[in-house]
Coordinates of C-alpha atoms in Angstrom, one line a residue:
Chain A
X1 CA 127.8 143.2 67.7
X2 CA 127.9 146.9 67.2
X3 CA 127.9 149.1 70.3
X4 CA 125.0 151.4 70.5
X5 CA 124.3 154.0 73.3
X6 CA 120.6 154.3 74.0
X7 CA 119.0 157.0 76.1
X8 CA 115.3 157.4 77.0
X9 CA 113.7 160.7 77.8
X10 CA 110.2 160.3 79.2
X11 CA 107.9 163.2 79.8
X12 CA 106.9 163.6 83.4
X13 CA 103.2 163.4 84.3
X14 CA 101.9 166.9 84.6
X15 CA 99.2 166.0 87.0
X16 CA 101.5 164.8 89.8
X17 CA 102.9 167.2 92.4
X18 CA 106.6 167.8 91.8
X19 CA 107.8 165.7 94.8
X20 CA 105.6 162.8 93.8
X21 CA 106.6 163.2 90.2
X22 CA 110.3 162.8 91.3
X23 CA 109.4 159.6 93.2
X24 CA 107.4 158.3 90.2
X25 CA 109.9 159.0 87.5
X26 CA 109.0 157.4 84.2
X27 CA 105.4 157.0 85.2
X28 CA 102.2 156.8 83.2
X29 CA 98.5 156.3 84.1
X30 CA 96.4 153.5 82.8
X31 CA 94.3 154.8 79.9
X32 CA 96.9 157.6 79.4
X33 CA 99.8 158.3 77.0
X34 CA 103.4 157.6 77.6
X35 CA 105.3 160.2 75.6
X36 CA 109.0 160.9 75.2
X37 CA 112.0 160.3 73.0
X38 CA 114.5 157.6 72.5
X39 CA 118.0 158.6 71.3
X40 CA 120.7 156.3 70.1
X41 CA 124.2 156.7 68.8
X42 CA 126.2 153.9 67.2
X43 CA 129.9 153.5 67.3
X44 CA 129.9 151.8 63.8
X45 CA 127.7 151.7 60.7
X46 CA 124.7 149.5 61.0
X47 CA 122.5 148.3 58.1
X48 CA 119.0 147.9 59.6
X49 CA 115.3 147.7 58.8
X50 CA 114.0 150.0 61.5
X51 CA 113.9 151.2 65.1
X52 CA 110.9 150.0 67.2
X53 CA 109.8 151.3 70.6
X54 CA 107.5 149.0 72.4
X55 CA 105.7 149.1 75.7
X56 CA 104.9 145.9 77.6
X57 CA 104.6 144.2 80.9
X58 CA 105.8 140.9 82.4
X59 CA 105.2 139.1 85.6
X60 CA 107.9 137.8 88.0
X61 CA 107.5 135.6 91.1
X62 CA 106.6 132.1 92.1
X63 CA 104.4 131.3 89.1
X64 CA 105.3 130.9 85.4
X65 CA 106.0 134.2 83.6
X66 CA 103.2 136.0 81.7
X67 CA 104.2 138.8 79.3
X68 CA 102.6 141.0 76.8
X69 CA 103.9 143.6 74.4
X70 CA 101.0 146.1 74.5
X71 CA 101.8 148.7 72.0
X72 CA 104.6 149.7 69.7
X73 CA 105.8 152.3 67.2
X74 CA 108.3 151.8 64.4
X75 CA 110.5 154.2 62.5
X76 CA 111.8 152.9 59.2
X77 CA 115.6 153.2 58.9
X78 CA 118.0 151.9 56.2
X79 CA 121.3 152.7 57.9
X80 CA 122.7 154.1 61.1
X81 CA 126.0 155.7 60.5
X82 CA 128.8 155.7 63.1
X83 CA 128.6 158.8 65.4
X84 CA 125.2 159.8 64.0
X85 CA 122.6 160.6 66.7
X86 CA 119.1 159.3 65.9
X87 CA 116.1 160.6 67.8
X88 CA 112.7 159.0 67.7
X89 CA 109.8 160.6 69.5
X90 CA 107.0 158.3 70.7
X91 CA 103.5 158.5 72.1
X92 CA 102.2 155.2 73.3
X93 CA 98.8 154.5 74.8
X94 CA 98.7 152.6 78.1
X95 CA 95.6 150.3 78.1
X96 CA 92.6 151.3 80.3
X97 CA 92.5 147.8 81.8
X98 CA 96.1 148.0 82.9
X99 CA 97.6 146.2 84.7
X100 CA 99.3 148.7 87.0
X101 CA 102.9 148.2 88.2
X102 CA 102.7 145.9 91.2
X103 CA 104.9 144.2 93.8
X104 CA 103.0 141.5 95.7
X105 CA 103.9 138.4 97.7
X106 CA 103.7 135.7 94.9
X107 CA 103.8 137.9 91.9
X108 CA 105.0 141.3 90.6
X109 CA 104.2 143.1 87.4
X110 CA 106.8 145.2 85.7
X111 CA 106.3 147.5 82.8
X112 CA 109.2 148.2 80.4
X113 CA 109.8 150.5 77.5
X114 CA 112.0 148.7 75.0
X115 CA 113.9 150.1 72.0
X116 CA 114.9 147.6 69.4
X117 CA 117.1 148.1 66.3
X118 CA 115.9 145.4 63.8
X119 CA 119.0 144.1 61.9
X120 CA 118.5 141.6 59.1
X121 CA 120.4 138.4 59.5
X122 CA 121.9 139.4 62.9
X123 CA 120.7 139.6 66.5
X124 CA 118.7 142.7 67.2
X125 CA 120.2 145.4 69.4
X126 CA 117.9 146.6 72.2
X127 CA 117.7 148.5 75.5
X128 CA 115.0 148.7 78.2
X129 CA 113.8 151.2 80.7
X130 CA 111.4 150.4 83.5
X131 CA 108.1 152.4 83.6
X132 CA 105.7 152.8 86.5
X133 CA 102.1 152.4 85.5
X134 CA 99.7 154.0 88.0
X135 CA 95.9 153.6 88.4
X136 CA 93.9 156.3 86.6
X137 CA 92.6 158.9 89.0
X138 CA 88.8 159.3 89.1
X139 CA 86.4 161.5 91.0
X140 CA 84.1 160.3 93.8
Chain B
X1 CA 92.9 134.1 106.8
X2 CA 89.2 133.4 106.8
X3 CA 88.0 129.9 107.6
X4 CA 87.0 128.1 104.4
X5 CA 84.3 125.5 103.8
X6 CA 84.7 122.8 101.1
X7 CA 82.5 123.7 98.1
X8 CA 79.9 121.1 97.0
X9 CA 82.2 119.8 94.2
X10 CA 85.0 119.2 96.7
X11 CA 82.6 117.6 99.2
X12 CA 81.4 115.2 96.4
X13 CA 85.0 114.4 95.5
X14 CA 85.8 113.6 99.2
X15 CA 82.6 111.4 99.4
X16 CA 83.5 109.5 96.2
X17 CA 87.1 109.0 97.5
X18 CA 85.8 107.7 100.8
X19 CA 83.4 105.3 99.1
X20 CA 86.2 103.9 96.9
X21 CA 88.6 103.6 99.8
X22 CA 86.0 101.9 101.9
X23 CA 85.3 99.4 99.0
X24 CA 89.0 98.6 98.8
X25 CA 89.2 97.9 102.6
X26 CA 86.1 95.7 102.5
X27 CA 87.5 93.8 99.5
X28 CA 90.8 93.2 101.3
X29 CA 88.9 92.2 104.5
X30 CA 86.9 89.6 102.5
X31 CA 90.0 88.2 100.8
X32 CA 91.9 87.8 104.0
X33 CA 88.8 86.3 105.7
X34 CA 88.3 83.8 102.9
X35 CA 92.0 82.8 103.1
X36 CA 91.7 82.4 106.8
X37 CA 88.5 80.3 106.5
X38 CA 90.0 78.3 103.7
X39 CA 93.0 77.5 105.8
X40 CA 95.4 79.2 103.4
X41 CA 96.7 81.4 106.2
X42 CA 96.6 81.0 110.0
X43 CA 96.9 84.7 110.7
X44 CA 93.7 86.6 111.4
X45 CA 95.5 89.9 112.0
X46 CA 95.3 91.0 108.3
X47 CA 91.5 90.5 108.2
X48 CA 91.1 92.3 111.5
X49 CA 93.2 95.2 110.4
X50 CA 91.4 95.7 107.1
X51 CA 88.0 95.1 108.8
X52 CA 88.6 97.8 111.3
X53 CA 89.8 100.2 108.6
X54 CA 86.7 99.4 106.5
X55 CA 84.4 100.2 109.5
X56 CA 86.3 103.4 110.3
X57 CA 86.3 104.7 106.8
X58 CA 82.6 103.6 106.4
X59 CA 81.7 105.6 109.5
X60 CA 83.5 108.7 108.3
X61 CA 81.8 108.3 105.0
X62 CA 78.4 108.0 106.5
X63 CA 79.1 111.1 108.8
X64 CA 80.2 113.0 105.7
X65 CA 77.1 112.1 103.7
X66 CA 74.8 113.0 106.5
X67 CA 76.6 116.3 106.9
X68 CA 76.3 116.9 103.1
X69 CA 72.6 116.1 103.1
X70 CA 71.9 118.2 106.2
X71 CA 73.8 121.2 104.7
X72 CA 71.7 120.9 101.5
X73 CA 68.6 120.8 103.7
X74 CA 69.6 123.9 105.6
X75 CA 70.5 125.7 102.4
X76 CA 67.0 124.8 101.1
X77 CA 65.5 126.2 104.3
X78 CA 67.1 129.6 103.6
X79 CA 64.8 129.7 100.5
X80 CA 66.8 130.9 97.4
X81 CA 69.2 133.3 99.2
X82 CA 70.8 136.0 97.0
X83 CA 73.7 138.4 97.3
X84 CA 73.8 141.7 95.5
X85 CA 77.1 143.6 95.1
X86 CA 77.1 147.3 94.1
X87 CA 78.7 148.7 92.1
X88 CA 79.6 145.7 89.9
X89 CA 83.1 147.1 89.4
X90 CA 84.6 149.2 92.1
X91 CA 87.7 151.4 91.9
X92 CA 90.6 151.3 94.3
X93 CA 89.8 153.5 97.3
X94 CA 86.1 153.0 96.6
X95 CA 83.3 151.4 98.6
X96 CA 81.6 148.1 97.8
X97 CA 78.1 147.6 99.1
X98 CA 77.0 144.0 99.8
X99 CA 73.4 142.9 100.5
X100 CA 72.4 139.4 101.4
X101 CA 68.7 138.6 101.3
X102 CA 66.6 135.5 102.0
X103 CA 63.2 134.3 103.1
X104 CA 63.3 131.1 105.2
X105 CA 61.0 128.3 104.1
X106 CA 60.6 127.1 107.7
X107 CA 61.4 128.4 111.2
X108 CA 65.1 128.7 111.3
X109 CA 67.8 129.2 113.9
X110 CA 71.1 130.8 112.7
X111 CA 74.2 131.1 114.8
X112 CA 76.0 133.7 112.7
X113 CA 76.0 135.5 109.3
X114 CA 79.4 136.7 108.3
X115 CA 80.8 138.3 105.1
X116 CA 84.4 138.2 104.2
X117 CA 86.2 140.4 101.6
X118 CA 89.4 138.8 100.3
X119 CA 92.0 139.7 97.7
X120 CA 94.1 136.7 96.7
X121 CA 97.1 136.3 94.5
X122 CA 97.0 133.1 92.6
X123 CA 99.9 131.8 90.4
X124 CA 100.5 128.6 88.5
X125 CA 103.9 127.0 88.4
X126 CA 104.6 124.4 85.7
X127 CA 106.6 121.4 86.8
X128 CA 107.5 118.1 85.3
X129 CA 104.4 116.5 87.0
X130 CA 102.0 119.2 85.9
X131 CA 100.9 122.7 87.1
X132 CA 100.9 123.6 90.7
X133 CA 98.8 126.5 92.0
X134 CA 100.0 128.7 94.8
X135 CA 97.6 131.1 96.5
X136 CA 98.1 133.8 99.1
X137 CA 95.5 136.0 100.6
X138 CA 97.0 139.5 100.6
X139 CA 94.0 141.4 102.0
X140 CA 91.0 140.3 104.1
X141 CA 88.3 142.0 106.0
X142 CA 85.5 140.3 107.9
X143 CA 82.1 141.6 109.0
X144 CA 79.7 139.8 111.3
X145 CA 76.2 140.8 110.1
X146 CA 74.1 139.0 112.7
X147 CA 74.4 136.6 115.6
X148 CA 72.0 134.2 117.3
X149 CA 68.9 134.6 115.2
X150 CA 65.6 132.8 115.4
X151 CA 63.7 133.5 112.2
X152 CA 60.1 132.8 111.3
X153 CA 59.0 131.2 108.1
X154 CA 58.4 133.4 105.1
X155 CA 59.8 136.7 106.5
X156 CA 62.2 138.5 104.2
X157 CA 65.5 139.2 105.8
X158 CA 68.0 141.6 104.5
X159 CA 71.5 142.2 105.8
X160 CA 73.8 144.9 104.4
X161 CA 77.3 146.0 104.8
X162 CA 80.1 148.0 103.1
X163 CA 83.7 147.2 102.4
X164 CA 86.3 149.8 101.7
X165 CA 88.8 148.8 99.0
X166 CA 92.2 150.2 99.9
X167 CA 93.6 152.7 97.4
X168 CA 97.1 151.1 97.6
X169 CA 95.7 147.6 96.8
X170 CA 96.0 145.7 93.5
X171 CA 93.1 145.7 91.1
X172 CA 91.6 142.5 89.5
X173 CA 94.2 141.0 87.2
X174 CA 93.9 137.9 85.1
X175 CA 96.7 136.6 82.9
X176 CA 97.2 133.0 81.8
X177 CA 99.4 131.9 84.8
X178 CA 99.1 134.8 87.3
X179 CA 96.0 136.4 88.8
X180 CA 94.8 138.7 91.5
X181 CA 91.2 138.0 92.5
X182 CA 88.7 139.8 94.7
X183 CA 85.9 137.8 96.4
X184 CA 83.1 138.3 98.8
X185 CA 82.2 135.2 100.8
X186 CA 78.9 135.0 102.7
X187 CA 78.7 132.4 105.4
X188 CA 75.6 131.4 107.3
X189 CA 76.4 129.2 110.3
X190 CA 73.6 127.0 111.6
X191 CA 73.6 125.3 115.0
X192 CA 76.0 122.3 114.9
X193 CA 78.7 122.4 112.3
X194 CA 76.4 123.1 109.3
X195 CA 76.8 126.2 107.2
X196 CA 75.8 127.7 103.9
X197 CA 78.6 129.5 102.0
X198 CA 78.4 131.6 98.8
X199 CA 81.5 132.8 97.1
X200 CA 81.2 135.7 94.6
X201 CA 84.0 137.2 92.5
X202 CA 83.9 140.9 91.7
X203 CA 86.0 143.3 89.7
X204 CA 88.3 146.0 91.2
X205 CA 89.2 148.5 88.5
X206 CA 92.7 149.9 87.9
X207 CA 91.4 153.3 88.9
X208 CA 91.8 155.1 92.2
X209 CA 89.3 157.5 93.7
X210 CA 90.8 161.0 94.2
X211 CA 91.3 161.5 97.9

């Protein structure tokens, strides 16, 4: 399998104070947008169909796992050349109904941003980044 | 964790189970007795053992049925009680108002009226013998609305309270195997061990009130 270096750049939430924003790196509000860029660089040539960035959540804990890929964006690509840096900006809508990121006693909910290179006839190459989804802030 | 009553379906299931168990014990008792009378066995201990069990289970069953009927009668005496929750969907850090209203159909003595707010995690785990449900109450608040009441027939009684939903709590979540549920339970205790219980689910939104 080709070696690909992925990196995610996620725009910080402007509404959060700086100290809180540091703590809640890679955060988004329910009903808001998660924006940023994914960059990748391959060490060898790859024939592919495209690069997809998808946002989803899954549960962990005592029960069986639930998971849902909520939203995705795809960039059509024919080939990734060795040493070429590819950048894909994304803007993904976090659903209003959530769920928010959660760590409980029997279950936890984790959001992940996943970049996938779709390669025909071979296993896909992917990387993940954890995202914190926060409740939307409303007035009294 | 708040004390929990069996709901009517569970009570009926227990009653049916007791009736079947009692029937089995009586059948065994009769079989043993006939064998003993017919001289097929000299031991009477089996018949005595099954007879005592049949009596015991029968008595528990009768007590259970009387309890079920009396609880139904007491519920009827409350005269169509109803619970109003406002707002219907509340954000984290918000306040839920609960109002319990009823008009007794007869004179009525009440030991206590209590409301409980609970947030419960509920997960299902698939095993070779089926699904197992695990539940854990992760947040609970209790409010006693009234104690030792003697109410007259026909008067309308209204009890209100407020519950604060913590801003750091989890909102209502419902996936196929994992859930977080919020409930308000109203419990009216009558003299003796009788009570009326109403359980209501409500929605907590994934929104937090700005502090």
